[in-house]
Amino acid sequence: MLLAIVAVGGAVGFRTLLEGLGQFYYLPMVPAVVITAMLARRPATALAVALSIAVNLALVPRESLSDALTNAALFAGVTWLLAEICWGLRALDERTRDLSRQLAAKDAMLNTALASVPVVTLEANGEIRRLNPAAADLFALTEKAARGRPFAELAPGFDIKATTRTGATGGPLESKDAHWNGLRPDGATFPLSIQYGIVPGSSGGEHVALCLTDLSRWHAADAQARELHAQLNKVWRLNSLGEMAATLAHELNQPLSAAATYLHASQVDMERAGPLGDSALRTAELAKGQLLRAGKIIRRMRELLSLEVRRMDTERASSMIEDLGPIFTMIGASKGVAIRLDLEAEDDRVQAERIQFQQAMVNLTRNAVEAVGDRTSPEVVIVGRTVSDTQYRISVEDNGPGIADDQIDRIFQPMTTTKSGGMGLGLSVTRTIVESHGGRLQVSRSALGGAAFSFTLNREPSVETV
C-alpha cells in the first residue's frame, strides 16, 4: 500500500514539472500504476489506480462530468490491462525460475548418478568419442588416451553394428560368452555387462552411449557361493557316512557278538570230543577270530566317520544364515518358493562351528521347501530370536502338511524316511549336528500351519564396557 502512495505521489510531482510543456492528464500516472503492479499485488495496484483518478479529478478542471468519468474509466481499463500483463510476466518469471531450479536439481542428480556409472560414448564407426571418469577408472585409462580408439580394443568381440541390427534404440548387448571381458592396458581382464542407447548428436547424426557394469564383485560372490555349496556337500557326505557307519555298527554288533558266543560254545563242545574234534576246534577258533576282527573294523570305521568334533567359535547367527542366501535361492527356485528370513540381529553372537551349522540349516530348509512344493502359496520362513540371556533360538517354519503324530517319534531315527528316494539320514545327521552344539532338535506345529523345526544355540555373553 505504501508503494502505491509513493508511486502516485512521484507521478503527481513529475506531472507538475511537465505543466509548462503542455496539458498532461492521466499519462504521467500510468508509470505509477505499472511500477506498483510490477512490485506489489492487486490491492496495492487498485489503490494506485484509484489515487491516480482522484488526484487527476481534483487537479484538472473538466467541462463536463461525462468526459471526466469517461477518461477515468478509460485510464482504469488501460492501466489494469497493463497491470495484468505485468502480473503475467511476474508469474512467468517465477515459473521460469522454479523450472530452472528444478532442472538444475535434476541435472545435478543425473550428473551424480552418471559420475558413479561408467559411460562411454562412441562415434558411428565404433571409435570412442568420450568416456566419463568412472569409465576411465574402470579401464585404467585417461580420457585423452582412450579418445579415438576402437571400443573393441577395450572389449574384445564388440561390434558397433550390433547396436543397429534390430532397429532398437537401446537395451543390453549380448556377448558370445555369458558376459563381456574388459581389457586393461596391463593385460588384466574383468567381467563386464553392456547396456547401450542411441543419442542424437549436437551437429546432427547419432552417437551410441554405452553404460557399463563391472561384474567382478558379482562373479566373486558367485564363486564364493559355489565354493560354500561344494564345502557343505562334502561335509554332508562325510556326516551321512558317519551316521550310516554308526547305524551299521549298532545293528551289526549284536549279531556279530552272538555269532562269537555261539562259536565259543561250540569250541567247548569240541574240546570234549577229544582228538576227533581238534581240526574242527582250530577252524572254529579261526572263525571266531575273524568275527572279532570284523567287529573291530566296524568300530574303527565308526570312529573314523563319526561327526567330527571341531572347536566352536563365536559367530553371529544372522550372519551365518544370511551367507546362505544364494544357496537358499537355488533351493527355493527348484520349487518356486521364496525363502524369507526373519532374524533378530541384535545380541545374536553364539558358539557354533560355522560349516556344520550351515549344513544343518541347509538340510532343514531343503526339507521345508520340499514340503510346500505342491502348495498354491508356499511359505518358508527362517526365524531367529534371542530367547534368554544364554540361548538363541532358530526355527525353520513352513505351511506344508506338517508331520503326522505317529511319525514325530520316528523321523529322527536313522534309515527312516518319508521320501521315495530318501536314505533316511537327513534329519538324523541334522539332529547329531545340533546335539554337538549343545542343543536339541525339536518339531512342532508352525504358526503357518505346517511344521516348525527348531533348536537353540548357546549365546556368547556380551561384553559390557564401562
mmCIF file of C-alpha atoms in Angstrom, residues 256 258-265 267 279-295:
data_model
loop_
_atom_site.group_PDB
_atom_site.id
_atom_site.type_symbol
_atom_site.label_atom_id
_atom_site.label_comp_id
_atom_site.label_asym_id
_atom_site.label_seq_id
_atom_site.Cartn_x
_atom_site.Cartn_y
_atom_site.Cartn_z
ATOM 1 C CA LEU A 256 28.475 -110.496 15.478
ATOM 2 C CA ALA A 258 26.046 -113.583 19.176
ATOM 3 C CA ALA A 259 27.985 -115.464 16.472
ATOM 4 C CA ALA A 260 31.193 -115.184 18.509
ATOM 5 C CA THR A 261 29.344 -116.515 21.570
ATOM 6 C CA TYR A 262 27.983 -119.483 19.611
ATOM 7 C CA LEU A 263 31.456 -120.314 18.272
ATOM 8 C CA HIS A 264 32.878 -120.158 21.777
ATOM 9 C CA ALA A 265 30.189 -122.603 22.961
ATOM 10 C CA GLN A 267 34.626 -124.809 20.990
ATOM 11 C CA SER A 279 40.563 -129.953 13.459
ATOM 12 C CA ALA A 280 37.085 -128.511 13.924
ATOM 13 C CA LEU A 281 38.314 -126.707 17.049
ATOM 14 C CA ARG A 282 41.061 -124.957 15.077
ATOM 15 C CA THR A 283 38.589 -123.969 12.360
ATOM 16 C CA ALA A 284 36.151 -122.587 14.925
ATOM 17 C CA GLU A 285 38.976 -120.626 16.563
ATOM 18 C CA LEU A 286 39.854 -119.052 13.202
ATOM 19 C CA ALA A 287 36.204 -118.196 12.532
ATOM 20 C CA LYS A 288 35.866 -116.628 15.974
ATOM 21 C CA GLY A 289 38.982 -114.537 15.351
ATOM 22 C CA GLN A 290 37.574 -113.243 12.070
ATOM 23 C CA LEU A 291 34.257 -112.323 13.717
ATOM 24 C CA LEU A 292 36.065 -110.353 16.403
ATOM 25 C CA ARG A 293 38.213 -108.715 13.734
ATOM 26 C CA ALA A 294 35.090 -107.719 11.775
ATOM 27 C CA GLY A 295 33.671 -106.098 14.897
#
